[in-house]
C-alpha cells in the first residue's frame, strides 16, 4: 500500500492558530526546530506565526519536502514538491503587488520556491534542467535583494545558484562557455559566508552547505570542523550535519571524537520510520567504511563500501560514487592498478556533477597517493 502524500492545502490550513508572539521570533524558532529534524513542532510554529501567507506557504512546503526526504521517501517528496509548487504559485501570484509593503520579501520567497524545483531535477541527474529552474528562481531573488538589502535570507539562494553554477561549469562545456567556474564558486562561497555571519533564519542552512562543500568539494577539513562543531551544538538532531562532521573528524585524524559522534547516531534516529532508518543506517555504514579505511583496515572498509554500493538510495548517488572512488583508492594503495581503474571508470560513467567524478578522472591518469 502506498503512503498518502500530504497536500499543500492540508499543510497550510490544518491547525492554523492565532498567535501574539512576534512573527520573526516564531519563524526563527520554527526554523530551529526544522533544522533539528523536529518537523511537527517546527510546522506548528510556522502555522502560528503572523506572517504573509506566501511566506508561511514556502516554509511549510519546504519543511514537509525535507521531512519526506529525510525519511527516505524520495519519489513521494518530489511528487509533493512539484504539486505543491503548482498550488503555491497561485498564492504568490495573487500576493505580488508592487504596492504591497511586503513585496520584496514575497518576491524573494517566490524565487526561492522556484529554486526548490531545481532540486527535483538535480536528484534525477537532469542537471541542465535543474540549472534552468535555478536560474529562474535566482533572478527573482536577486531582484528582491536589490530592492531591499536587509533580506539576508536572499544571500543563501544567490549563493546556491552561483556556487552550483560554477560546479556545473566544471562538468558541462555548454555551461562553462557562459560561466567562469572559479569566479562563480568564489562568489557562491562569499554569499554563503555572508548568510552564515549575517543571516538568522538562513544561518543553519548556510552552515550545512558550507560544511558539505568543505568536506566533499574542497577537502578543507579545518573549516569543516569549525562549522560542524557549531552546528552540532545548535542542532544535535540534524543527521546530515552529524554525518558530515563525523567524516571531517575522521579525515582529520580525530578518531576519538568521531567515535563519540557516531556512538550518538542512533539516539537521533528513533523518530524515523522503517525506510528512514534503513537510509540512515546505510549512511552510518558509509562513515564507518571511511573510518576503517583511514585506520588502514581495507578489508572491512571495502566490505562496508560494497554494501553502500549495493543498497544505496537513488537520491544518494553521490554516496555510491564516493564508495566506488574509495575502493579505487584502496586498490591503488595496494598496487592493484587494474582494479583501481575499473572502479574509477564507474565513477566517471555516472556523469554526476560532483568532485568524485573529477577526482576519478585524475586517478585514471595517475594512481592515487595520499
mmCIF file with all atom_site columns, N, CA and C in Angstrom, residues 320-332 336-350 356-357 359-361 363-364:
data_model
loop_
_atom_site.group_PDB
_atom_site.id
_atom_site.type_symbol
_atom_site.label_atom_id
_atom_site.label_alt_id
_atom_site.label_comp_id
_atom_site.label_asym_id
_atom_site.label_entity_id
_atom_site.label_seq_id
_atom_site.pdbx_PDB_ins_code
_atom_site.Cartn_x
_atom_site.Cartn_y
_atom_site.Cartn_z
_atom_site.occupancy
_atom_site.B_iso_or_equiv
_atom_site.pdbx_formal_charge
_atom_site.auth_seq_id
_atom_site.auth_comp_id
_atom_site.auth_asym_id
_atom_site.auth_atom_id
_atom_site.pdbx_PDB_model_num
ATOM 1   N N  . UNK A 1 320 ? 27.138 6.447  -3.415  1.00 0.00 ? 320 UNK A N  1
ATOM 2   C CA . UNK A 1 320 ? 27.618 5.307  -4.196  1.00 0.00 ? 320 UNK A CA 1
ATOM 3   C C  . UNK A 1 320 ? 28.924 5.672  -4.892  1.00 0.00 ? 320 UNK A C  1
ATOM 4   N N  . UNK A 1 321 ? 28.965 6.855  -5.494  1.00 0.00 ? 321 UNK A N  1
ATOM 5   C CA . UNK A 1 321 ? 30.168 7.255  -6.219  1.00 0.00 ? 321 UNK A CA 1
ATOM 6   C C  . UNK A 1 321 ? 31.375 7.403  -5.314  1.00 0.00 ? 321 UNK A C  1
ATOM 7   N N  . UNK A 1 322 ? 31.188 7.971  -4.138  1.00 0.00 ? 322 UNK A N  1
ATOM 8   C CA . UNK A 1 322 ? 32.311 8.114  -3.218  1.00 0.00 ? 322 UNK A CA 1
ATOM 9   C C  . UNK A 1 322 ? 32.787 6.749  -2.733  1.00 0.00 ? 322 UNK A C  1
ATOM 10  N N  . UNK A 1 323 ? 31.877 5.799  -2.606  1.00 0.00 ? 323 UNK A N  1
ATOM 11  C CA . UNK A 1 323 ? 32.267 4.438  -2.222  1.00 0.00 ? 323 UNK A CA 1
ATOM 12  C C  . UNK A 1 323 ? 33.096 3.790  -3.328  1.00 0.00 ? 323 UNK A C  1
ATOM 13  N N  . UNK A 1 324 ? 32.659 3.958  -4.565  1.00 0.00 ? 324 UNK A N  1
ATOM 14  C CA . UNK A 1 324 ? 33.433 3.442  -5.702  1.00 0.00 ? 324 UNK A CA 1
ATOM 15  C C  . UNK A 1 324 ? 34.811 4.084  -5.752  1.00 0.00 ? 324 UNK A C  1
ATOM 16  N N  . UNK A 1 325 ? 34.854 5.398  -5.552  1.00 0.00 ? 325 UNK A N  1
ATOM 17  C CA . UNK A 1 325 ? 36.124 6.127  -5.571  1.00 0.00 ? 325 UNK A CA 1
ATOM 18  C C  . UNK A 1 325 ? 37.057 5.618  -4.477  1.00 0.00 ? 325 UNK A C  1
ATOM 19  N N  . UNK A 1 326 ? 36.527 5.423  -3.277  1.00 0.00 ? 326 UNK A N  1
ATOM 20  C CA . UNK A 1 326 ? 37.346 4.974  -2.149  1.00 0.00 ? 326 UNK A CA 1
ATOM 21  C C  . UNK A 1 326 ? 37.909 3.573  -2.388  1.00 0.00 ? 326 UNK A C  1
ATOM 22  N N  . UNK A 1 327 ? 37.107 2.686  -2.977  1.00 0.00 ? 327 UNK A N  1
ATOM 23  C CA . UNK A 1 327 ? 37.605 1.341  -3.288  1.00 0.00 ? 327 UNK A CA 1
ATOM 24  C C  . UNK A 1 327 ? 38.731 1.430  -4.314  1.00 0.00 ? 327 UNK A C  1
ATOM 25  N N  . UNK A 1 328 ? 38.567 2.317  -5.300  1.00 0.00 ? 328 UNK A N  1
ATOM 26  C CA . UNK A 1 328 ? 39.638 2.531  -6.271  1.00 0.00 ? 328 UNK A CA 1
ATOM 27  C C  . UNK A 1 328 ? 40.908 3.033  -5.610  1.00 0.00 ? 328 UNK A C  1
ATOM 28  N N  . UNK A 1 329 ? 40.764 3.960  -4.673  1.00 0.00 ? 329 UNK A N  1
ATOM 29  C CA . UNK A 1 329 ? 41.930 4.499  -3.973  1.00 0.00 ? 329 UNK A CA 1
ATOM 30  C C  . UNK A 1 329 ? 42.632 3.416  -3.158  1.00 0.00 ? 329 UNK A C  1
ATOM 31  N N  . UNK A 1 330 ? 41.854 2.580  -2.472  1.00 0.00 ? 330 UNK A N  1
ATOM 32  C CA . UNK A 1 330 ? 42.466 1.495  -1.696  1.00 0.00 ? 330 UNK A CA 1
ATOM 33  C C  . UNK A 1 330 ? 43.182 0.511  -2.611  1.00 0.00 ? 330 UNK A C  1
ATOM 34  N N  . UNK A 1 331 ? 42.598 0.241  -3.775  1.00 0.00 ? 331 UNK A N  1
ATOM 35  C CA . UNK A 1 331 ? 43.254 -0.655 -4.730  1.00 0.00 ? 331 UNK A CA 1
ATOM 36  C C  . UNK A 1 331 ? 44.586 -0.066 -5.183  1.00 0.00 ? 331 UNK A C  1
ATOM 37  N N  . UNK A 1 332 ? 44.616 1.240  -5.448  1.00 0.00 ? 332 UNK A N  1
ATOM 38  C CA . UNK A 1 332 ? 45.872 1.894  -5.823  1.00 0.00 ? 332 UNK A CA 1
ATOM 39  C C  . UNK A 1 332 ? 46.907 1.780  -4.708  1.00 0.00 ? 332 UNK A C  1
ATOM 40  N N  . UNK A 1 336 ? 47.116 -2.507 -6.916  1.00 0.00 ? 336 UNK A N  1
ATOM 41  C CA . UNK A 1 336 ? 46.250 -3.186 -7.878  1.00 0.00 ? 336 UNK A CA 1
ATOM 42  C C  . UNK A 1 336 ? 45.668 -2.140 -8.830  1.00 0.00 ? 336 UNK A C  1
ATOM 43  N N  . UNK A 1 337 ? 46.478 -1.741 -9.788  1.00 0.00 ? 337 UNK A N  1
ATOM 44  C CA . UNK A 1 337 ? 46.097 -0.652 -10.692 1.00 0.00 ? 337 UNK A CA 1
ATOM 45  C C  . UNK A 1 337 ? 44.903 -1.021 -11.577 1.00 0.00 ? 337 UNK A C  1
ATOM 46  N N  . UNK A 1 338 ? 44.830 -2.271 -11.998 1.00 0.00 ? 338 UNK A N  1
ATOM 47  C CA . UNK A 1 338 ? 43.732 -2.698 -12.865 1.00 0.00 ? 338 UNK A CA 1
ATOM 48  C C  . UNK A 1 338 ? 42.388 -2.551 -12.148 1.00 0.00 ? 338 UNK A C  1
ATOM 49  N N  . UNK A 1 339 ? 42.345 -2.996 -10.914 1.00 0.00 ? 339 UNK A N  1
ATOM 50  C CA . UNK A 1 339 ? 41.113 -2.875 -10.123 1.00 0.00 ? 339 UNK A CA 1
ATOM 51  C C  . UNK A 1 339 ? 40.779 -1.410 -9.870  1.00 0.00 ? 339 UNK A C  1
ATOM 52  N N  . UNK A 1 340 ? 41.793 -0.630 -9.551  1.00 0.00 ? 340 UNK A N  1
ATOM 53  C CA . UNK A 1 340 ? 41.574 0.790  -9.272  1.00 0.00 ? 340 UNK A CA 1
ATOM 54  C C  . UNK A 1 340 ? 40.945 1.486  -10.471 1.00 0.00 ? 340 UNK A C  1
ATOM 55  N N  . UNK A 1 341 ? 41.489 1.234  -11.648 1.00 0.00 ? 341 UNK A N  1
ATOM 56  C CA . UNK A 1 341 ? 40.974 1.883  -12.851 1.00 0.00 ? 341 UNK A CA 1
ATOM 57  C C  . UNK A 1 341 ? 39.529 1.460  -13.130 1.00 0.00 ? 341 UNK A C  1
ATOM 58  N N  . UNK A 1 342 ? 39.208 0.212  -12.838 1.00 0.00 ? 342 UNK A N  1
ATOM 59  C CA . UNK A 1 342 ? 37.839 -0.269 -13.068 1.00 0.00 ? 342 UNK A CA 1
ATOM 60  C C  . UNK A 1 342 ? 36.839 0.504  -12.204 1.00 0.00 ? 342 UNK A C  1
ATOM 61  N N  . UNK A 1 343 ? 37.205 0.747  -10.969 1.00 0.00 ? 343 UNK A N  1
ATOM 62  C CA . UNK A 1 343 ? 36.297 1.474  -10.070 1.00 0.00 ? 343 UNK A CA 1
ATOM 63  C C  . UNK A 1 343 ? 36.245 2.964  -10.406 1.00 0.00 ? 343 UNK A C  1
ATOM 64  N N  . UNK A 1 344 ? 37.375 3.536  -10.773 1.00 0.00 ? 344 UNK A N  1
ATOM 65  C CA . UNK A 1 344 ? 37.363 4.952  -11.165 1.00 0.00 ? 344 UNK A CA 1
ATOM 66  C C  . UNK A 1 344 ? 36.475 5.162  -12.385 1.00 0.00 ? 344 UNK A C  1
ATOM 67  N N  . UNK A 1 345 ? 36.528 4.228  -13.325 1.00 0.00 ? 345 UNK A N  1
ATOM 68  C CA . UNK A 1 345 ? 35.737 4.371  -14.546 1.00 0.00 ? 345 UNK A CA 1
ATOM 69  C C  . UNK A 1 345 ? 34.241 4.341  -14.238 1.00 0.00 ? 345 UNK A C  1
ATOM 70  N N  . UNK A 1 346 ? 33.844 3.545  -13.259 1.00 0.00 ? 346 UNK A N  1
ATOM 71  C CA . UNK A 1 346 ? 32.427 3.510  -12.877 1.00 0.00 ? 346 UNK A CA 1
ATOM 72  C C  . UNK A 1 346 ? 31.968 4.863  -12.332 1.00 0.00 ? 346 UNK A C  1
ATOM 73  N N  . UNK A 1 347 ? 32.848 5.537  -11.610 1.00 0.00 ? 347 UNK A N  1
ATOM 74  C CA . UNK A 1 347 ? 32.509 6.866  -11.097 1.00 0.00 ? 347 UNK A CA 1
ATOM 75  C C  . UNK A 1 347 ? 32.321 7.836  -12.256 1.00 0.00 ? 347 UNK A C  1
ATOM 76  N N  . UNK A 1 348 ? 33.256 7.823  -13.189 1.00 0.00 ? 348 UNK A N  1
ATOM 77  C CA . UNK A 1 348 ? 33.183 8.722  -14.344 1.00 0.00 ? 348 UNK A CA 1
ATOM 78  C C  . UNK A 1 348 ? 31.926 8.450  -15.162 1.00 0.00 ? 348 UNK A C  1
ATOM 79  N N  . UNK A 1 349 ? 31.593 7.183  -15.337 1.00 0.00 ? 349 UNK A N  1
ATOM 80  C CA . UNK A 1 349 ? 30.434 6.809  -16.148 1.00 0.00 ? 349 UNK A CA 1
ATOM 81  C C  . UNK A 1 349 ? 29.107 7.253  -15.531 1.00 0.00 ? 349 UNK A C  1
ATOM 82  N N  . UNK A 1 350 ? 29.105 7.563  -14.241 1.00 0.00 ? 350 UNK A N  1
ATOM 83  C CA . UNK A 1 350 ? 27.871 8.005  -13.581 1.00 0.00 ? 350 UNK A CA 1
ATOM 84  C C  . UNK A 1 350 ? 27.424 9.379  -14.070 1.00 0.00 ? 350 UNK A C  1
ATOM 85  N N  . UNK A 1 356 ? 33.874 13.867 -6.840  1.00 0.00 ? 356 UNK A N  1
ATOM 86  C CA . UNK A 1 356 ? 34.310 12.482 -7.003  1.00 0.00 ? 356 UNK A CA 1
ATOM 87  C C  . UNK A 1 356 ? 34.584 12.153 -8.468  1.00 0.00 ? 356 UNK A C  1
ATOM 88  N N  . UNK A 1 357 ? 33.767 12.676 -9.375  1.00 0.00 ? 357 UNK A N  1
ATOM 89  C CA . UNK A 1 357 ? 33.961 12.412 -10.806 1.00 0.00 ? 357 UNK A CA 1
ATOM 90  C C  . UNK A 1 357 ? 35.255 13.051 -11.296 1.00 0.00 ? 357 UNK A C  1
ATOM 91  N N  . UNK A 1 359 ? 37.862 13.770 -9.499  1.00 0.00 ? 359 UNK A N  1
ATOM 92  C CA . UNK A 1 359 ? 38.981 13.047 -8.895  1.00 0.00 ? 359 UNK A CA 1
ATOM 93  C C  . UNK A 1 359 ? 39.207 11.719 -9.605  1.00 0.00 ? 359 UNK A C  1
ATOM 94  N N  . UNK A 1 360 ? 38.124 11.022 -9.935  1.00 0.00 ? 360 UNK A N  1
ATOM 95  C CA . UNK A 1 360 ? 38.255 9.739  -10.627 1.00 0.00 ? 360 UNK A CA 1
ATOM 96  C C  . UNK A 1 360 ? 38.933 9.917  -11.983 1.00 0.00 ? 360 UNK A C  1
ATOM 97  N N  . UNK A 1 361 ? 38.592 10.983 -12.691 1.00 0.00 ? 361 UNK A N  1
ATOM 98  C CA . UNK A 1 361 ? 39.252 11.256 -13.972 1.00 0.00 ? 361 UNK A CA 1
ATOM 99  C C  . UNK A 1 361 ? 40.748 11.463 -13.769 1.00 0.00 ? 361 UNK A C  1
ATOM 100 N N  . UNK A 1 363 ? 42.610 10.232 -11.293 1.00 0.00 ? 363 UNK A N  1
ATOM 101 C CA . UNK A 1 363 ? 43.270 8.990  -10.875 1.00 0.00 ? 363 UNK A CA 1
ATOM 102 C C  . UNK A 1 363 ? 43.280 7.934  -11.974 1.00 0.00 ? 363 UNK A C  1
ATOM 103 N N  . UNK A 1 364 ? 42.446 8.093  -12.986 1.00 0.00 ? 364 UNK A N  1
ATOM 104 C CA . UNK A 1 364 ? 42.560 7.214  -14.150 1.00 0.00 ? 364 UNK A CA 1
ATOM 105 C C  . UNK A 1 364 ? 43.885 7.459  -14.872 1.00 0.00 ? 364 UNK A C  1
#
